[in-house]
Amino acid sequence: QKEVEQDPGPLSVPEGAIVSLNCTYSNSAFQYFMWYRQYSRKGPELLMYTYSSGNKEDGRFTAQVDKSSKYISLFIRDSQPSDSATYLCAMNAGGTSYGKLTFGQGTILTVHP
Amino acid sequence: SQTIHQWPATLVQPVGSPLSLECTVEGTSNPNLYWYRQAAGRGLQLLFYSVGIGQISSEVPQNLSASRPQDRQFILSSKKLLLSDSGFYLCAWSVRGKGNQPQHFGDGTRLSIL
């Protein structure tokens, strides 16, 4: 079993839809959670960083963490064609000096006009 | 603000040739530095990380090596490339000494081995 499972999609939605992206994990030591957006032929760009259960909102993006269920989500409201990208979840147990991240496989999202 | 630069953006090399990819970070001091490889549909694989000049740790045995000759410079090398070295190579940095901080990525080098 992989430490982090992420539905690879692809996910295709119409413009304006609410998008839900999800990751589950098995390692209860993970305490810090990130979402990255990666456009084609570019590096991942940090979208959200959270370290506690609950919700964190930034504009159209909401990150949700449920540590009891080992489940994290990223919601995108009023999705736009510019949101079309691969979304990667990543997590970190902390406790080391160098910050080892464990990534999901990525979900490919297409928002069509 | 901090920026990270990688070059070249694209590289085509014959099997058996040497490799040198360079990464530099601006706007921060003493960062942690990382090299990843991303294969299509397979997520990111951590290759090397460094917490200081000359300090390199390898995550997986492979045909590649890394060096950190200066605080904000990280180099990925190979003496003889294999076909299996093809992929998308990403450099990243994070705040040093804080193992819970997110990493910030460059735009990568797409390496094709012929």
mmCIF file of C-alpha atoms in Angstrom:
data_model
loop_
_atom_site.group_PDB
_atom_site.id
_atom_site.type_symbol
_atom_site.label_atom_id
_atom_site.label_comp_id
_atom_site.label_asym_id
_atom_site.label_seq_id
_atom_site.Cartn_x
_atom_site.Cartn_y
_atom_site.Cartn_z
ATOM 1 C CA GLN A 1 0.000 0.000 0.000
ATOM 2 C CA LYS A 2 1.302 3.421 -0.947
ATOM 3 C CA GLU A 3 1.716 5.926 1.881
ATOM 4 C CA VAL A 4 -0.323 8.493 -0.061
ATOM 5 C CA GLU A 5 -3.104 7.658 -2.490
ATOM 6 C CA GLN A 6 -4.474 10.228 -4.922
ATOM 7 C CA ASP A 7 -7.003 9.623 -7.682
ATOM 8 C CA PRO A 8 -5.103 10.318 -10.922
ATOM 9 C CA GLY A 9 -8.253 11.300 -12.804
ATOM 10 C CA PRO A 10 -8.365 12.776 -15.338
ATOM 11 C CA LEU A 11 -11.097 15.055 -14.068
ATOM 12 C CA SER A 12 -12.993 17.216 -16.548
ATOM 13 C CA VAL A 13 -15.451 19.896 -15.383
ATOM 14 C CA PRO A 14 -17.249 22.877 -16.918
ATOM 15 C CA GLU A 15 -16.181 26.404 -16.061
ATOM 16 C CA GLY A 16 -17.756 27.598 -12.809
ATOM 17 C CA ALA A 17 -18.014 24.139 -11.263
ATOM 18 C CA ILE A 18 -16.813 23.261 -7.766
ATOM 19 C CA VAL A 19 -13.914 20.858 -7.908
ATOM 20 C CA SER A 20 -12.983 18.430 -5.144
ATOM 21 C CA LEU A 21 -9.536 16.833 -5.131
ATOM 22 C CA ASN A 22 -8.692 14.235 -2.513
ATOM 23 C CA CYS A 23 -5.827 12.294 -0.953
ATOM 24 C CA THR A 24 -5.770 9.575 1.643
ATOM 25 C CA TYR A 25 -2.724 8.545 3.625
ATOM 26 C CA SER A 26 -1.720 5.688 5.876
ATOM 27 C CA ASN A 27 1.106 7.165 7.972
ATOM 28 C CA SER A 28 -0.327 8.733 11.121
ATOM 29 C CA ALA A 29 2.977 10.591 11.634
ATOM 30 C CA PHE A 30 2.111 13.039 8.850
ATOM 31 C CA GLN A 31 1.374 16.401 10.435
ATOM 32 C CA TYR A 32 1.890 18.958 7.659
ATOM 33 C CA PHE A 33 -0.046 18.986 4.411
ATOM 34 C CA MET A 34 0.451 20.785 1.139
ATOM 35 C CA TRP A 35 -1.244 21.161 -2.201
ATOM 36 C CA TYR A 36 0.745 21.998 -5.315
ATOM 37 C CA ARG A 37 -0.438 22.975 -8.792
ATOM 38 C CA GLN A 38 1.690 21.950 -11.759
ATOM 39 C CA TYR A 39 1.154 23.298 -15.247
ATOM 40 C CA SER A 40 2.473 21.330 -18.182
ATOM 41 C CA ARG A 41 6.269 21.508 -18.490
ATOM 42 C CA LYS A 42 6.562 23.603 -15.316
ATOM 43 C CA GLY A 43 7.563 22.899 -11.736
ATOM 44 C CA PRO A 44 4.985 22.427 -8.965
ATOM 45 C CA GLU A 45 3.733 25.660 -7.408
ATOM 46 C CA LEU A 46 2.694 25.727 -3.752
ATOM 47 C CA LEU A 47 -1.021 26.491 -3.368
ATOM 48 C CA MET A 48 -1.854 25.650 0.220
ATOM 49 C CA TYR A 49 0.001 24.646 3.391
ATOM 50 C CA THR A 50 -1.811 23.427 6.494
ATOM 51 C CA TYR A 51 -0.749 21.756 9.716
ATOM 52 C CA SER A 52 -3.924 21.086 11.629
ATOM 53 C CA SER A 53 -7.269 19.457 11.104
ATOM 54 C CA GLY A 54 -9.961 21.738 9.767
ATOM 55 C CA ASN A 55 -10.331 24.132 6.873
ATOM 56 C CA LYS A 56 -8.046 26.799 5.442
ATOM 57 C CA GLU A 57 -9.327 29.174 2.801
ATOM 58 C CA ASP A 58 -7.402 31.273 0.282
ATOM 59 C CA GLY A 59 -9.520 32.972 -2.351
ATOM 60 C CA ARG A 60 -11.261 30.302 -4.418
ATOM 61 C CA PHE A 61 -9.264 27.521 -2.778
ATOM 62 C CA THR A 62 -10.096 25.672 0.453
ATOM 63 C CA ALA A 63 -7.877 23.004 1.959
ATOM 64 C CA GLN A 64 -9.483 20.562 4.350
ATOM 65 C CA VAL A 65 -7.664 18.150 6.643
ATOM 66 C CA ASP A 66 -9.216 15.322 8.636
ATOM 67 C CA LYS A 67 -6.425 13.629 10.569
ATOM 68 C CA SER A 68 -8.770 11.167 12.265
ATOM 69 C CA SER A 69 -9.750 9.779 8.856
ATOM 70 C CA LYS A 70 -6.318 10.388 7.284
ATOM 71 C CA TYR A 71 -7.964 12.305 4.487
ATOM 72 C CA ILE A 72 -7.241 15.674 2.913
ATOM 73 C CA SER A 73 -9.099 17.613 0.245
ATOM 74 C CA LEU A 74 -8.680 20.670 -1.920
ATOM 75 C CA PHE A 75 -11.817 22.465 -3.096
ATOM 76 C CA ILE A 76 -11.777 24.914 -5.970
ATOM 77 C CA ARG A 77 -14.801 27.185 -6.264
ATOM 78 C CA ASP A 78 -15.878 28.886 -9.488
ATOM 79 C CA SER A 79 -13.308 26.909 -11.440
ATOM 80 C CA GLN A 80 -11.651 28.618 -14.393
ATOM 81 C CA PRO A 81 -9.924 27.273 -17.527
ATOM 82 C CA SER A 82 -6.691 28.630 -16.023
ATOM 83 C CA ASP A 83 -7.115 26.079 -13.197
ATOM 84 C CA SER A 84 -6.457 23.292 -15.707
ATOM 85 C CA ALA A 85 -3.321 21.595 -14.379
ATOM 86 C CA THR A 86 -2.095 18.623 -12.380
ATOM 87 C CA TYR A 87 -2.697 18.932 -8.637
ATOM 88 C CA LEU A 88 -0.345 17.176 -6.234
ATOM 89 C CA CYS A 89 -0.889 16.589 -2.550
ATOM 90 C CA ALA A 90 2.175 16.306 -0.335
ATOM 91 C CA MET A 91 2.722 15.653 3.328
ATOM 92 C CA ASN A 92 5.456 15.757 5.908
ATOM 93 C CA ALA A 93 5.934 14.219 9.320
ATOM 94 C CA GLY A 94 8.244 16.945 10.577
ATOM 95 C CA GLY A 95 10.831 16.032 13.160
ATOM 96 C CA THR A 96 13.809 16.189 10.797
ATOM 97 C CA SER A 97 15.968 19.038 9.621
ATOM 98 C CA TYR A 98 15.440 18.537 5.932
ATOM 99 C CA GLY A 99 11.694 18.060 5.517
ATOM 100 C CA LYS A 100 11.063 14.858 3.580
ATOM 101 C CA LEU A 101 7.870 15.221 1.563
ATOM 102 C CA THR A 102 5.730 12.325 0.417
ATOM 103 C CA PHE A 103 3.721 13.126 -2.695
ATOM 104 C CA GLY A 104 0.566 11.744 -4.204
ATOM 105 C CA GLN A 105 0.636 10.749 -7.864
ATOM 106 C CA GLY A 106 -1.254 13.868 -8.943
ATOM 107 C CA THR A 107 -4.745 14.496 -10.331
ATOM 108 C CA ILE A 108 -5.069 15.920 -13.841
ATOM 109 C CA LEU A 109 -7.816 18.561 -13.974
ATOM 110 C CA THR A 110 -9.307 20.126 -17.094
ATOM 111 C CA VAL A 111 -11.779 23.007 -16.819
ATOM 112 C CA HIS A 112 -13.506 23.605 -20.151
ATOM 113 C CA PRO A 113 -15.182 26.889 -21.102
ATOM 114 C CA SER B 1 11.417 37.461 -2.595
ATOM 115 C CA GLN B 2 13.013 34.101 -3.188
ATOM 116 C CA THR B 3 13.548 32.688 -6.654
ATOM 117 C CA ILE B 4 14.977 29.435 -7.909
ATOM 118 C CA HIS B 5 16.593 28.977 -11.296
ATOM 119 C CA GLN B 6 17.280 25.791 -13.181
ATOM 120 C CA TRP B 7 19.021 25.333 -16.501
ATOM 121 C CA PRO B 8 18.901 24.185 -19.123
ATOM 122 C CA ALA B 9 15.138 23.861 -19.574
ATOM 123 C CA THR B 10 15.523 21.072 -22.123
ATOM 124 C CA LEU B 11 18.418 18.759 -22.831
ATOM 125 C CA VAL B 12 18.930 15.913 -25.298
ATOM 126 C CA GLN B 13 21.954 13.729 -24.625
ATOM 127 C CA PRO B 14 23.328 10.472 -26.097
ATOM 128 C CA VAL B 15 23.684 7.381 -23.950
ATOM 129 C CA GLY B 16 27.054 7.318 -22.220
ATOM 130 C CA SER B 17 27.578 11.078 -22.243
ATOM 131 C CA PRO B 18 28.130 13.119 -19.056
ATOM 132 C CA LEU B 19 25.532 15.341 -17.429
ATOM 133 C CA SER B 20 25.551 18.533 -15.395
ATOM 134 C CA LEU B 21 22.345 20.284 -14.328
ATOM 135 C CA GLU B 22 22.558 23.413 -12.262
ATOM 136 C CA CYS B 23 20.200 25.008 -9.777
ATOM 137 C CA THR B 24 20.625 28.303 -7.936
ATOM 138 C CA VAL B 25 18.469 30.003 -5.330
ATOM 139 C CA GLU B 26 18.238 33.744 -4.715
ATOM 140 C CA GLY B 27 16.764 35.742 -1.875
ATOM 141 C CA THR B 28 17.437 33.317 0.967
ATOM 142 C CA SER B 29 20.423 32.028 2.887
ATOM 143 C CA ASN B 30 21.318 28.536 4.065
ATOM 144 C CA PRO B 31 18.399 26.781 2.363
ATOM 145 C CA ASN B 32 17.763 23.079 2.289
ATOM 146 C CA LEU B 33 18.109 21.963 -1.330
ATOM 147 C CA TYR B 34 16.588 19.001 -3.141
ATOM 148 C CA TRP B 35 16.759 17.192 -6.482
ATOM 149 C CA TYR B 36 13.717 15.252 -7.685
ATOM 150 C CA ARG B 37 12.924 13.245 -10.783
ATOM 151 C CA GLN B 38 9.394 13.143 -12.107
ATOM 152 C CA ALA B 39 8.474 10.366 -14.522
ATOM 153 C CA ALA B 40 5.217 10.646 -16.447
ATOM 154 C CA GLY B 41 2.290 9.603 -14.247
ATOM 155 C CA ARG B 42 4.563 8.475 -11.438
ATOM 156 C CA GLY B 43 4.805 11.421 -9.074
ATOM 157 C CA LEU B 44 7.989 12.920 -7.690
ATOM 158 C CA GLN B 45 10.935 10.810 -6.552
ATOM 159 C CA LEU B 46 13.431 12.458 -4.202
ATOM 160 C CA LEU B 47 16.976 11.827 -5.445
ATOM 161 C CA PHE B 48 19.190 13.969 -3.192
ATOM 162 C CA TYR B 49 18.911 16.547 -0.469
ATOM 163 C CA SER B 50 21.408 18.876 1.145
ATOM 164 C CA VAL B 51 21.273 20.760 4.440
ATOM 165 C CA GLY B 52 24.546 22.642 3.894
ATOM 166 C CA ILE B 53 27.599 23.168 1.705
ATOM 167 C CA GLY B 54 29.244 19.856 0.903
ATOM 168 C CA GLN B 55 26.533 17.884 2.736
ATOM 169 C CA ILE B 56 24.710 15.568 0.350
ATOM 170 C CA SER B 57 22.349 12.730 1.185
ATOM 171 C CA SER B 58 21.107 10.249 -1.384
ATOM 172 C CA GLU B 59 17.651 8.758 -1.198
ATOM 173 C CA VAL B 60 17.987 6.079 -3.862
ATOM 174 C CA PRO B 61 20.966 4.253 -5.389
ATOM 175 C CA GLN B 62 21.456 5.361 -8.953
ATOM 176 C CA ASN B 63 23.704 6.538 -11.724
ATOM 177 C CA LEU B 64 23.604 10.161 -10.579
ATOM 178 C CA SER B 65 25.473 12.285 -8.049
ATOM 179 C CA ALA B 66 24.930 15.709 -6.541
ATOM 180 C CA SER B 67 27.183 18.439 -5.217
ATOM 181 C CA ARG B 68 26.720 21.713 -3.376
ATOM 182 C CA PRO B 69 29.807 23.846 -3.979
ATOM 183 C CA GLN B 70 28.179 27.046 -2.684
ATOM 184 C CA ASP B 71 25.398 27.805 -0.238
ATOM 185 C CA ARG B 72 22.766 28.464 -2.890
ATOM 186 C CA GLN B 73 24.028 26.267 -5.716
ATOM 187 C CA PHE B 74 23.087 22.648 -6.260
ATOM 188 C CA ILE B 75 24.403 20.525 -9.122
ATOM 189 C CA LEU B 76 23.189 17.170 -10.431
ATOM 190 C CA SER B 77 25.739 15.143 -12.379
ATOM 191 C CA SER B 78 26.413 11.883 -14.116
ATOM 192 C CA LYS B 79 29.580 10.507 -15.682
ATOM 193 C CA LYS B 80 27.746 8.228 -18.128
ATOM 194 C CA LEU B 81 24.045 8.612 -18.829
ATOM 195 C CA LEU B 82 21.721 5.617 -19.204
ATOM 196 C CA LEU B 83 18.468 5.465 -21.134
ATOM 197 C CA SER B 84 16.667 5.118 -17.808
ATOM 198 C CA ASP B 85 17.944 8.555 -16.746
ATOM 199 C CA SER B 86 15.415 10.238 -19.030
ATOM 200 C CA GLY B 87 12.860 12.304 -17.157
ATOM 201 C CA PHE B 88 11.910 15.671 -15.750
ATOM 202 C CA TYR B 89 14.378 16.875 -13.119
ATOM 203 C CA LEU B 90 13.261 19.370 -10.520
ATOM 204 C CA CYS B 91 15.246 21.343 -7.983
ATOM 205 C CA ALA B 92 13.584 22.678 -4.839
ATOM 206 C CA TRP B 93 14.471 24.641 -1.713
ATOM 207 C CA SER B 94 13.013 25.007 1.766
ATOM 208 C CA VAL B 95 13.848 26.933 4.914
ATOM 209 C CA ARG B 96 16.835 25.324 6.588
ATOM 210 C CA GLY B 97 16.471 23.568 9.878
ATOM 211 C CA LYS B 98 12.701 23.551 9.775
ATOM 212 C CA GLY B 99 11.674 20.103 8.684
ATOM 213 C CA ASN B 100 7.999 20.962 8.506
ATOM 214 C CA GLN B 101 8.251 23.716 5.913
ATOM 215 C CA PRO B 102 6.985 23.389 2.334
ATOM 216 C CA GLN B 103 9.357 23.113 -0.580
ATOM 217 C CA HIS B 104 9.488 25.529 -3.501
ATOM 218 C CA PHE B 105 10.312 24.241 -6.949
ATOM 219 C CA GLY B 106 12.088 25.471 -10.039
ATOM 220 C CA ASP B 107 10.685 24.942 -13.510
ATOM 221 C CA GLY B 108 12.721 21.848 -14.153
ATOM 222 C CA THR B 109 14.924 20.353 -16.862
ATOM 223 C CA ARG B 110 13.425 17.902 -19.320
ATOM 224 C CA LEU B 111 16.148 15.375 -20.108
ATOM 225 C CA SER B 112 15.894 12.997 -23.062
ATOM 226 C CA ILE B 113 18.488 10.288 -23.568
ATOM 227 C CA LEU B 114 18.915 8.939 -27.090
#
